[in-house]
Amino acid sequence: MADNLPSEFDVIVIGTGLPESITAAACSRSGQRVLHVDSRSYYGGNWASFSFSGLLSWLKEYQENSDIVNENPAWQEHILENEEAIALSRKDKTIQHVEVFCYASQDLHEDVEETGALQKNHASVTSVNPTEGEHSAYLPSEDESSSTVSCQMPTEQTPNSDLESSLEINDVEATGEEEKRCDDKTCVKSASEEETSENVLTTEDTTLQPRKNRITYSQIIKEGRRFNIDLVSKLLYSRGLLIDLLIKSNVSRYAEFKNITRILAFREGRVEQVPCSRADVFNSKQLTMVEKRMLMKFLTFCMEYEKHPDEYKAYEEITFSEYLKTQKLTPNLQYFLLHSIAMTSETASNTIDGLKAAKNFLHCLGRYGNTPFLFPLYGQGELPQCFCRCKAVIDQFGQRIISKHFLVEDSYFSENTCSHVQYRQISRSVLITDRSVLKADSDQQISILTVPAVETGTFAVRVIELCSSTMTCMKGTYLVHLTCTSSKTAREDLEPVVQKLFTPYTETEIENEEDEKPRLLWALYFNMRDSSDVSRNSYNDLPSNIYVCSGPDCGLGNDNAVKQAETLFQQICPNEDFCPPPPNPEDIVIDGDSLQSEASESSFIPEANSETPKESRSLGNPELSSQ
């Protein structure tokens, strides 16, 4: 493949994270010759999703401390005398403090392997003895190598060939025990997806049933391909920049989404559901009639607060938490508004920021369901792949290629280039549990929960719980993501929250169905580098035609990645439309056609302009199309 590449491109993009993939797709759509490359064996970088065995292989890669040394740097032969090379690192150092713990029964046998896997590799996990589970405050450290067992794990990760399969854009609204699918969905489905589609349908209406069998580590390994575990945990605001871009560019046809069904709050040691829509408020049994009126009045004000400056101008300098106390709201309502609707903390936001966040939350309600959020089926890692489908991605090449512009993911830069950069860190944890943090009539709930910070200097923890119908975990389990801005290591930041919400999975307590907390089967902790606020000027000696893309930020949405991609695109292609939709196939005229087609070309163009927006409206505003 490398020998057949052209020797010159307009843009070379290195890395397949979300901002790089969006920018590459936008440049390609605008007519630029784009070469998109990545040295990794999977798409997405730190935006990737893995099967369970793929994640273990990824962990093993990061636990190897020795750097990769190229003993025969053949690329130096391509550098001319008047040129200076900028060496890129082949060792990704954006992940630190990786710790893995297995609480499920370790009944592994030599013949246990992931269903559909083609190859095996040895990987290590830390086993937690059942007797230690009662003292969950103590977990084995990295130094306790005596408790490490070797397991047979397939190494197959999320393959690049996944791009060959297409997905379905499916706006789902879940209410009560059922989830209703829109009839006006656009479906582009391959034959290979029929089986997974049937799986979605059969799990939609599954209700909670008593656990009859314990879940073992062998089961998790065997069903490993049912898991799609995200490195970064995010949701899509239904009226956010990424949804708008997916609709505008028509990339939405490659993905399928589910609506988040519940907004939860953790208060006084209990998990509660937060009423946020008008129907939820009036159906809530947690609020008194007086509180319901107070809440609806304040939410109405938040939606149009700019029209009433007299009601907040005097409080602009104080925190949003203090402002809520002046609004004659009960402590119950103040807590819900602060942590679950504005999704901020007592000290993080001022009054204006809090009102903006609350308005954005309310503005996104009702577009696709009763909550403002969507989650992509098969995980966050699907989103970079959707934009990569607009062009080909090459994993390696060995020739000299000239380009006007270079777009580089910052993890590729060497230590010399980044020597003056100060990075923030994100604390992440991924858990596999046996049930939801809040029981409901249906076990197919997708929930977001914010646990406020307790100590000074720490940060609120965002918890996203995914059920099996999101195609991210095996049936009978939940995949739970915890995220916060780092103040210590990920385990130190997040383990106190894990202990509040979950209990270790032990055989001695397997029959105790009265236990309110879900049982923890498997846990991963790691710190991820956050370079979203790093200025380009912080990097050493970068030529003007090299542009930098950061990794994921700690925010809930994807607006930062979209803004970054659009900014970089406008620098490369000024005055060009950002990621326009592809041309209608009926409008494409092939050379050699009769002169008649050339004459009728002008009649095709208005038709394309009239059809594409119509499709975007139906996808972007399902509430209108259902009327």
XYZ file of C-alpha atoms in Angstrom:
627
model
C 0.000 0.000 0.000
C 2.807 2.425 0.882
C 4.414 2.132 -2.568
C 1.180 3.208 -4.220
C 0.703 6.387 -2.204
C 1.071 9.746 -3.953
C 4.147 11.708 -3.026
C 2.239 14.877 -2.150
C -0.892 15.689 -0.120
C -2.589 18.902 0.955
C -3.098 17.719 4.545
C -1.551 14.890 6.571
C -3.387 13.951 9.769
C -1.581 11.825 12.375
C -3.898 10.175 14.894
C -7.521 9.029 14.794
C -8.981 10.720 17.866
C -12.289 12.556 17.533
C -10.931 16.058 16.684
C -8.400 14.645 14.188
C -11.041 12.479 12.510
C -13.533 15.363 12.262
C -10.889 17.685 10.805
C -9.710 15.055 8.311
C -13.291 14.413 7.198
C -13.971 18.149 6.841
C -10.823 18.688 4.757
C -11.674 15.711 2.571
C -15.223 17.000 2.037
C -13.841 20.390 0.978
C -11.742 18.818 -1.774
C -8.375 18.643 -0.020
C -6.107 15.658 -0.634
C -5.873 14.123 2.857
C -3.574 11.379 4.152
C -4.863 10.071 7.492
C -2.416 7.793 9.343
C -2.151 6.176 12.774
C 0.556 3.912 14.159
C -1.863 2.186 16.515
C -3.665 -1.041 15.667
C -7.041 0.493 16.618
C -9.031 3.620 15.902
C -9.587 6.488 18.292
C -6.459 6.921 20.414
C -7.712 7.847 23.881
C -11.244 8.051 22.429
C -11.200 4.324 21.631
C -13.492 1.503 22.766
C -12.271 -2.049 23.381
C -13.694 -5.490 23.852
C -12.788 -6.968 27.242
C -9.791 -8.902 25.938
C -8.786 -5.926 23.799
C -8.779 -3.752 26.912
C -6.557 -6.229 28.758
C -4.121 -6.198 25.848
C -4.174 -2.403 25.853
C -3.463 -2.414 29.600
C -0.533 -4.755 29.153
C 0.902 -2.420 26.539
C 0.807 0.529 28.934
C 2.224 -1.441 31.843
C 5.393 -2.147 29.884
C 7.730 0.611 31.048
C 10.468 0.148 28.454
C 10.273 2.704 25.668
C 10.242 1.625 22.065
C 13.565 2.234 20.387
C 13.926 2.285 16.634
C 17.352 0.777 16.061
C 17.220 1.356 12.320
C 15.650 4.773 11.744
C 15.225 4.457 7.982
C 13.241 7.692 7.873
C 16.466 9.679 8.348
C 17.499 8.693 4.843
C 14.599 10.771 3.488
C 15.683 14.018 5.215
C 17.405 16.468 2.886
C 20.413 18.571 3.877
C 18.467 21.805 4.325
C 15.669 20.165 6.332
C 15.240 19.634 10.054
C 13.362 16.607 11.378
C 10.845 16.675 14.222
C 10.925 13.219 15.790
C 7.601 11.764 16.927
C 7.372 9.430 19.891
C 6.236 5.853 19.386
C 5.479 5.483 23.088
C 2.159 6.920 24.272
C 2.634 8.315 27.776
C -0.829 9.758 28.302
C -1.943 6.938 30.647
C -0.606 6.504 34.199
C -1.311 4.699 37.489
C -3.080 1.716 35.942
C -4.591 -0.689 38.500
C -6.874 -3.653 37.764
C -8.845 -5.730 40.310
C -10.999 -8.800 39.774
C -13.646 -9.603 42.404
C -15.525 -12.288 40.453
C -14.767 -15.945 41.086
C -11.456 -16.930 39.453
C -12.511 -20.273 37.959
C -10.482 -19.878 34.789
C -9.562 -22.960 32.758
C -7.095 -23.392 29.932
C -9.851 -23.864 27.361
C -11.775 -20.695 28.276
C -11.487 -18.072 25.579
C -13.470 -15.209 24.166
C -16.191 -16.318 21.773
C -15.097 -15.603 18.203
C -11.499 -14.811 19.151
C -8.719 -15.911 16.828
C -5.631 -15.695 19.009
C -4.502 -15.726 22.614
C -2.085 -13.824 24.758
C -1.111 -13.946 28.412
C -2.382 -11.050 30.506
C -2.358 -10.453 34.235
C -5.081 -9.298 36.586
C -5.047 -8.763 40.337
C -7.255 -11.207 42.180
C -9.105 -10.109 45.304
C -9.806 -12.965 47.680
C -13.412 -13.267 48.917
C -12.304 -12.831 52.512
C -10.738 -9.514 51.610
C -13.934 -8.262 50.017
C -15.424 -7.436 53.414
C -12.698 -4.869 53.933
C -13.186 -2.968 50.710
C -11.105 -0.052 51.933
C -8.066 -2.256 51.447
C -7.248 -3.375 47.931
C -4.051 -5.061 46.721
C -1.376 -2.671 45.555
C 0.874 -3.006 42.548
C 3.656 -4.313 44.802
C 1.628 -7.333 45.889
C 2.651 -9.418 42.917
C 2.029 -12.647 44.829
C -1.728 -12.199 44.259
C -1.337 -11.911 40.499
C -2.554 -14.801 38.376
C -1.894 -15.472 34.724
C -4.942 -15.916 32.512
C -5.409 -16.830 28.867
C -6.726 -13.726 27.132
C -7.344 -13.172 23.423
C -5.571 -10.095 22.135
C -8.127 -9.017 19.565
C -8.965 -5.331 19.937
C -11.547 -3.184 18.205
C -10.452 -3.859 14.625
C -9.994 -1.320 11.892
C -12.186 -3.533 9.732
C -15.158 -2.446 11.849
C -15.398 0.507 9.484
C -16.758 -1.793 6.826
C -20.008 -2.270 8.721
C -22.592 0.492 8.774
C -24.814 1.453 11.668
C -28.303 2.786 12.119
C -29.370 6.209 13.314
C -32.146 5.391 15.732
C -33.706 7.972 18.007
C -34.927 6.141 21.089
C -37.219 7.487 23.749
C -37.528 5.268 26.821
C -40.487 5.673 29.172
C -41.454 3.272 31.916
C -40.863 -0.341 31.000
C -40.772 0.139 27.220
C -38.482 1.959 24.817
C -40.191 3.452 21.764
C -38.355 3.638 18.466
C -39.027 6.430 15.985
C -40.535 5.316 12.702
C -38.686 7.944 10.690
C -35.203 6.553 11.241
C -32.704 6.344 8.437
C -31.316 2.810 8.267
C -28.179 1.674 6.466
C -27.632 -1.841 7.747
C -25.311 -4.584 6.555
C -26.096 -8.271 6.720
C -23.492 -8.787 9.435
C -25.500 -6.583 11.776
C -28.718 -8.578 11.678
C -27.649 -10.675 14.639
C -26.765 -7.685 16.815
C -30.006 -5.937 15.868
C -31.961 -8.947 17.044
C -29.998 -8.830 20.276
C -31.060 -5.230 20.845
C -34.703 -6.041 20.282
C -34.726 -9.043 22.580
C -33.132 -7.137 25.430
C -35.213 -3.985 25.205
C -38.105 -5.127 27.362
C -36.234 -7.382 29.730
C -37.335 -6.872 33.316
C -35.451 -7.480 36.522
C -35.238 -11.111 37.535
C -33.601 -12.719 40.563
C -29.989 -13.695 40.016
C -29.908 -17.472 39.775
C -26.239 -18.020 38.989
C -23.128 -16.253 40.124
C -21.166 -14.418 37.459
C -17.633 -15.758 37.109
C -14.521 -14.359 35.510
C -14.743 -17.143 32.910
C -18.130 -15.823 31.823
C -16.748 -12.319 31.423
C -13.866 -13.670 29.326
C -16.123 -15.854 27.201
C -18.562 -12.998 26.574
C -15.747 -10.483 26.140
C -16.890 -9.426 22.687
C -20.165 -8.242 24.197
C -18.204 -5.512 25.957
C -17.279 -2.194 24.350
C -15.343 -0.348 27.026
C -14.618 3.344 26.466
C -11.341 4.921 27.550
C -13.131 8.258 27.905
C -16.675 8.493 29.248
C -18.893 11.104 27.630
C -22.470 11.701 26.527
C -23.910 13.741 23.668
C -26.165 16.694 24.416
C -29.161 16.294 22.111
C -28.719 19.879 20.886
C -24.943 19.925 21.222
C -22.389 20.760 18.564
C -21.572 17.133 17.800
C -25.174 16.110 17.152
C -25.605 19.145 14.893
C -22.406 18.227 13.034
C -23.434 14.578 12.642
C -26.739 15.692 11.110
C -25.265 18.413 8.913
C -22.502 16.192 7.500
C -24.823 13.170 7.166
C -22.282 11.147 9.142
C -25.180 10.280 11.466
C -26.122 7.473 9.082
C -23.127 5.507 10.380
C -24.219 5.529 14.033
C -27.070 4.536 16.297
C -27.887 6.191 19.612
C -29.925 5.544 22.716
C -31.445 8.111 25.010
C -30.205 8.294 28.605
C -33.256 7.209 30.592
C -32.503 8.552 34.094
C -30.808 11.472 35.832
C -29.807 10.366 39.329
C -28.558 12.109 42.464
C -26.633 10.803 45.475
C -27.903 12.415 48.654
C -27.627 11.387 52.294
C -26.147 8.050 51.313
C -28.982 7.157 48.922
C -29.383 7.193 45.148
C -32.522 9.022 43.962
C -34.015 9.787 40.571
C -34.136 13.479 39.692
C -37.301 14.879 38.068
C -36.218 17.195 35.260
C -38.983 17.287 32.638
C -42.430 18.723 33.293
C -43.953 15.225 33.356
C -41.263 13.977 35.739
C -41.810 16.879 38.102
C -45.559 16.395 38.404
C -45.255 12.583 38.659
C -42.526 12.723 41.281
C -43.312 11.329 44.718
C -40.144 12.861 46.184
C -41.432 16.433 45.948
C -44.332 18.084 47.704
C -46.865 20.091 45.715
C -45.268 23.299 46.931
C -41.819 22.099 45.808
C -43.184 21.126 42.398
C -44.544 24.635 41.843
C -41.295 26.210 43.064
C -39.206 23.989 40.804
C -41.311 24.594 37.691
C -41.234 28.338 38.293
C -37.453 28.381 38.619
C -36.897 26.105 35.599
C -39.107 28.412 33.521
C -36.976 31.342 34.651
C -33.743 29.503 33.697
C -35.002 28.966 30.154
C -35.349 32.742 29.608
C -33.116 34.233 32.282
C -31.525 36.679 29.804
C -34.880 38.470 29.550
C -34.925 39.155 33.296
C -31.496 40.616 34.162
C -32.848 42.340 37.261
C -33.336 38.950 38.916
C -29.685 37.872 38.708
C -27.477 40.926 37.986
C -26.929 41.618 41.665
C -25.707 38.043 42.206
C -23.242 37.696 39.319
C -20.168 37.656 41.561
C -21.315 34.893 43.890
C -21.422 31.146 43.278
C -24.453 29.483 41.743
C -24.894 27.569 44.981
C -25.202 30.807 46.958
C -27.537 32.237 44.352
C -29.901 29.273 44.697
C -30.152 29.957 48.433
C -31.528 33.431 47.676
C -34.340 32.026 45.515
C -36.449 30.613 48.367
C -35.848 27.052 47.173
C -35.881 24.140 49.588
C -32.554 22.335 50.274
C -33.926 19.384 48.317
C -34.496 21.506 45.200
C -31.187 23.344 45.597
C -29.356 20.019 45.607
C -31.108 18.712 42.486
C -30.601 21.971 40.584
C -26.934 22.302 41.519
C -25.652 18.757 41.064
C -28.038 17.075 38.627
C -29.351 19.829 36.328
C -26.594 22.451 36.243
C -24.147 19.589 36.996
C -21.727 21.764 38.894
C -20.492 22.054 42.465
C -20.742 24.516 45.333
C -17.579 26.374 44.327
C -17.031 25.595 40.637
C -19.500 27.964 38.946
C -20.720 31.515 39.429
C -24.332 32.532 38.956
C -24.109 33.168 35.200
C -22.310 29.895 34.500
C -24.866 27.999 36.564
C -27.818 29.599 34.784
C -26.232 28.882 31.384
C -25.656 25.238 32.322
C -29.230 24.862 33.575
C -30.612 26.470 30.416
C -28.522 24.209 28.197
C -29.776 21.169 30.119
C -33.411 22.259 29.764
C -32.952 23.293 26.127
C -31.873 19.738 25.253
C -34.863 18.104 26.971
C -37.503 16.571 24.741
C -35.584 16.459 21.477
C -35.000 12.708 21.653
C -36.544 11.781 24.993
C -37.095 12.791 28.600
C -33.428 13.550 29.266
C -30.987 15.810 27.392
C -28.432 13.092 26.613
C -27.695 10.452 23.988
C -25.205 7.597 24.062
C -23.787 5.932 20.904
C -24.418 2.202 20.696
C -21.167 0.195 20.873
C -19.478 3.012 22.790
C -17.878 6.413 22.371
C -15.205 4.880 20.151
C -17.765 4.620 17.351
C -17.758 8.400 16.840
C -14.177 8.810 15.531
C -14.773 5.780 13.302
C -17.907 7.402 11.861
C -15.856 10.340 10.604
C -13.048 8.016 9.465
C -15.585 6.337 7.170
C -15.468 9.481 5.059
C -11.985 8.436 3.898
C -9.389 5.700 4.287
C -6.957 5.446 7.197
C -3.477 3.957 6.706
C -1.556 2.476 9.609
C 1.996 2.796 8.285
C 4.032 3.925 5.325
C 7.690 4.085 4.380
C 8.122 6.782 1.796
C 8.798 10.499 1.675
C 5.547 12.443 1.358
C 5.261 16.215 1.069
C 2.312 18.162 2.505
C 1.299 21.758 3.043
C -0.291 21.111 6.439
C 0.344 18.587 9.222
C -2.212 17.885 11.930
C -0.748 15.907 14.856
C -2.354 14.402 17.947
C -0.305 15.696 20.884
C 0.435 12.211 22.284
C 2.759 11.685 19.294
C 5.083 14.509 20.321
C 8.379 13.594 21.954
C 9.447 14.682 25.452
C 11.703 17.343 23.917
C 8.739 18.953 22.154
C 6.593 18.846 25.326
C 9.262 19.707 27.904
C 7.568 22.985 28.944
C 3.969 21.753 28.845
C 1.983 21.451 32.076
C -0.836 18.940 31.799
C -3.917 18.337 33.888
C -5.017 14.785 34.615
C -8.344 12.951 34.477
C -9.117 10.186 36.967
C -10.996 7.283 35.371
C -12.493 4.066 36.598
C -14.354 1.334 34.714
C -16.446 -1.166 36.675
C -18.405 -4.272 35.785
C -21.295 -4.817 38.213
C -24.173 -7.264 38.524
C -27.068 -4.786 38.834
C -28.036 -1.134 38.729
C -27.327 1.442 41.424
C -31.084 2.125 41.524
C -33.638 -0.642 41.000
C -36.392 -0.043 38.469
C -39.147 -1.955 36.710
C -36.855 -2.440 33.712
C -33.222 -3.525 33.881
C -32.437 -1.664 30.650
C -31.775 1.735 32.224
C -29.001 4.117 31.175
C -28.222 6.520 33.999
C -26.011 9.458 34.864
C -25.229 10.267 38.481
C -23.165 13.042 40.042
C -21.552 12.407 43.429
C -20.506 15.733 45.005
C -17.023 16.239 46.389
C -16.711 15.700 50.123
C -13.244 17.021 50.930
C -11.769 20.399 50.055
C -9.498 20.180 47.029
C -11.322 17.228 45.491
C -13.820 17.224 42.644
C -17.313 15.877 41.993
C -17.391 12.426 40.414
C -19.521 11.749 37.349
C -20.953 8.231 37.152
C -22.439 6.841 33.915
C -24.090 3.434 34.148
C -24.717 1.507 30.919
C -26.969 -1.535 30.473
C -26.584 -4.408 28.013
C -28.894 -2.871 25.380
C -26.225 -0.204 24.738
C -24.089 -3.047 23.323
C -21.316 -2.251 25.800
C -21.631 -5.186 28.241
C -22.907 -8.736 28.488
C -26.457 -9.491 29.533
C -26.914 -9.568 33.306
C -24.181 -6.997 33.959
C -23.745 -3.225 33.923
C -20.764 -1.212 32.738
C -20.096 1.758 35.027
C -17.783 4.663 34.177
C -16.492 7.064 36.839
C -14.747 10.312 35.870
C -13.380 13.355 37.702
C -10.593 15.891 37.494
C -7.559 14.397 39.204
C -6.297 15.579 42.556
C -4.424 12.314 43.292
C -4.171 8.973 41.539
C -7.346 7.628 39.961
C -7.774 4.974 42.630
C -7.350 7.480 45.456
C -9.827 9.862 43.828
C -12.505 7.356 42.878
C -12.319 4.433 45.287
C -14.256 6.256 48.061
C -17.168 6.722 45.628
C -16.943 3.092 44.509
C -17.197 2.014 48.155
C -20.300 4.155 48.673
C -22.158 2.745 45.682
C -20.955 -0.859 45.389
C -19.895 -3.856 47.441
C -17.251 -6.410 46.362
C -18.628 -9.575 44.797
C -18.105 -12.457 47.263
C -19.425 -16.002 47.282
C -20.279 -15.838 50.982
C -22.838 -13.102 50.297
C -24.136 -14.407 46.974
C -27.432 -15.548 48.469
C -28.033 -12.294 50.304
C -30.534 -10.726 47.928
C -31.450 -8.077 50.520
C -28.158 -6.267 49.963
C -29.102 -2.906 48.442
C -25.746 -2.196 46.815
C -24.798 -3.723 43.457
C -21.901 -6.179 43.558
C -18.601 -5.269 41.989
C -17.189 -7.922 39.629
C -14.203 -6.171 38.078
C -12.557 -2.745 38.413
C -10.018 -0.692 36.493
C -8.433 2.598 37.601
C -6.171 4.829 35.525
C -5.197 8.468 35.021
C -5.486 10.023 31.569
C -3.709 13.170 30.435
C -5.912 16.198 29.736
C -4.240 18.523 27.218
C -7.396 20.383 26.205
C -6.276 23.696 27.728
C -2.669 23.590 26.445
C -1.739 26.409 24.098
C 0.099 25.593 20.880
C 2.812 28.028 21.926
C 3.666 25.751 24.865
C 5.225 23.200 22.502
C 8.844 23.698 21.498
C 9.916 24.696 17.977
C 6.845 23.735 15.972
C 6.783 25.063 12.388
C 3.793 27.185 11.452
C 2.235 24.478 9.263
C 2.008 21.937 12.125
C -1.291 22.007 14.012
C -1.896 20.298 17.358
C -4.936 18.266 18.414
C -5.484 17.586 22.104
C -6.856 14.450 23.693
C -10.193 14.179 25.520
C -11.113 16.726 28.185
C -12.916 16.025 31.464
C -16.219 17.562 30.373
C -19.384 15.558 29.862
C -20.017 16.611 26.260
C -17.955 16.704 23.073
C -18.212 20.418 22.295
C -14.507 21.020 22.932
C -13.487 18.462 20.295
C -15.886 19.918 17.705
C -14.779 23.516 18.379
C -11.144 22.470 18.139
C -11.715 20.659 14.849
C -13.591 23.598 13.332
C -10.898 26.071 14.419
C -8.145 23.949 12.859
C -10.160 23.442 9.691
C -10.700 27.200 9.255
C -6.955 27.749 9.625
C -6.244 25.180 6.911
C -9.216 25.993 4.644
C -10.323 29.592 5.268
C -13.823 30.538 4.112
C -14.759 26.903 3.389
C -17.912 25.278 4.746
C -17.104 23.058 7.728
C -17.931 19.397 7.057
C -20.700 19.851 4.464
C -22.938 16.929 3.506
C -21.750 14.653 0.693
C -23.252 15.153 -2.755
C -26.417 13.318 -3.621
C -25.451 10.223 -5.685
C -28.112 11.173 -8.232
C -26.315 14.483 -8.836
C -22.962 12.908 -9.744
C -22.232 13.088 -13.466
C -19.710 10.557 -14.772
C -17.410 11.534 -17.648
C -18.541 9.920 -20.858
C -22.231 10.451 -20.255
C -24.200 12.160 -22.972
C -24.107 15.912 -23.322
C -27.698 15.810 -22.151
C -26.572 15.044 -18.582
C -24.272 18.045 -18.688
C -27.110 20.299 -19.738
C -29.404 18.970 -17.032
C -26.824 19.365 -14.258
C -28.242 22.685 -13.165
C -31.632 21.091 -12.615
C -30.099 18.514 -10.288
C -28.489 21.000 -7.959
C -31.651 22.656 -6.616
C -33.101 19.209 -6.048
C -30.110 18.227 -3.878
C -30.341 21.436 -1.925
C -33.985 20.801 -1.189
C -33.635 17.149 -0.173
C -30.660 17.274 2.153
C -32.030 19.856 4.618
C -35.306 17.937 4.743
C -33.465 14.819 5.891
C -31.482 16.828 8.424
C -34.653 18.270 9.905
C -36.188 14.849 10.384
C -33.046 13.601 12.120
C -32.358 16.719 14.091
C -35.905 17.430 15.225
C -37.709 14.133 15.804
C -40.310 15.894 17.924
C -41.399 17.824 14.816
C -41.507 14.814 12.519
C -43.688 12.905 14.965
C -46.386 15.589 14.972
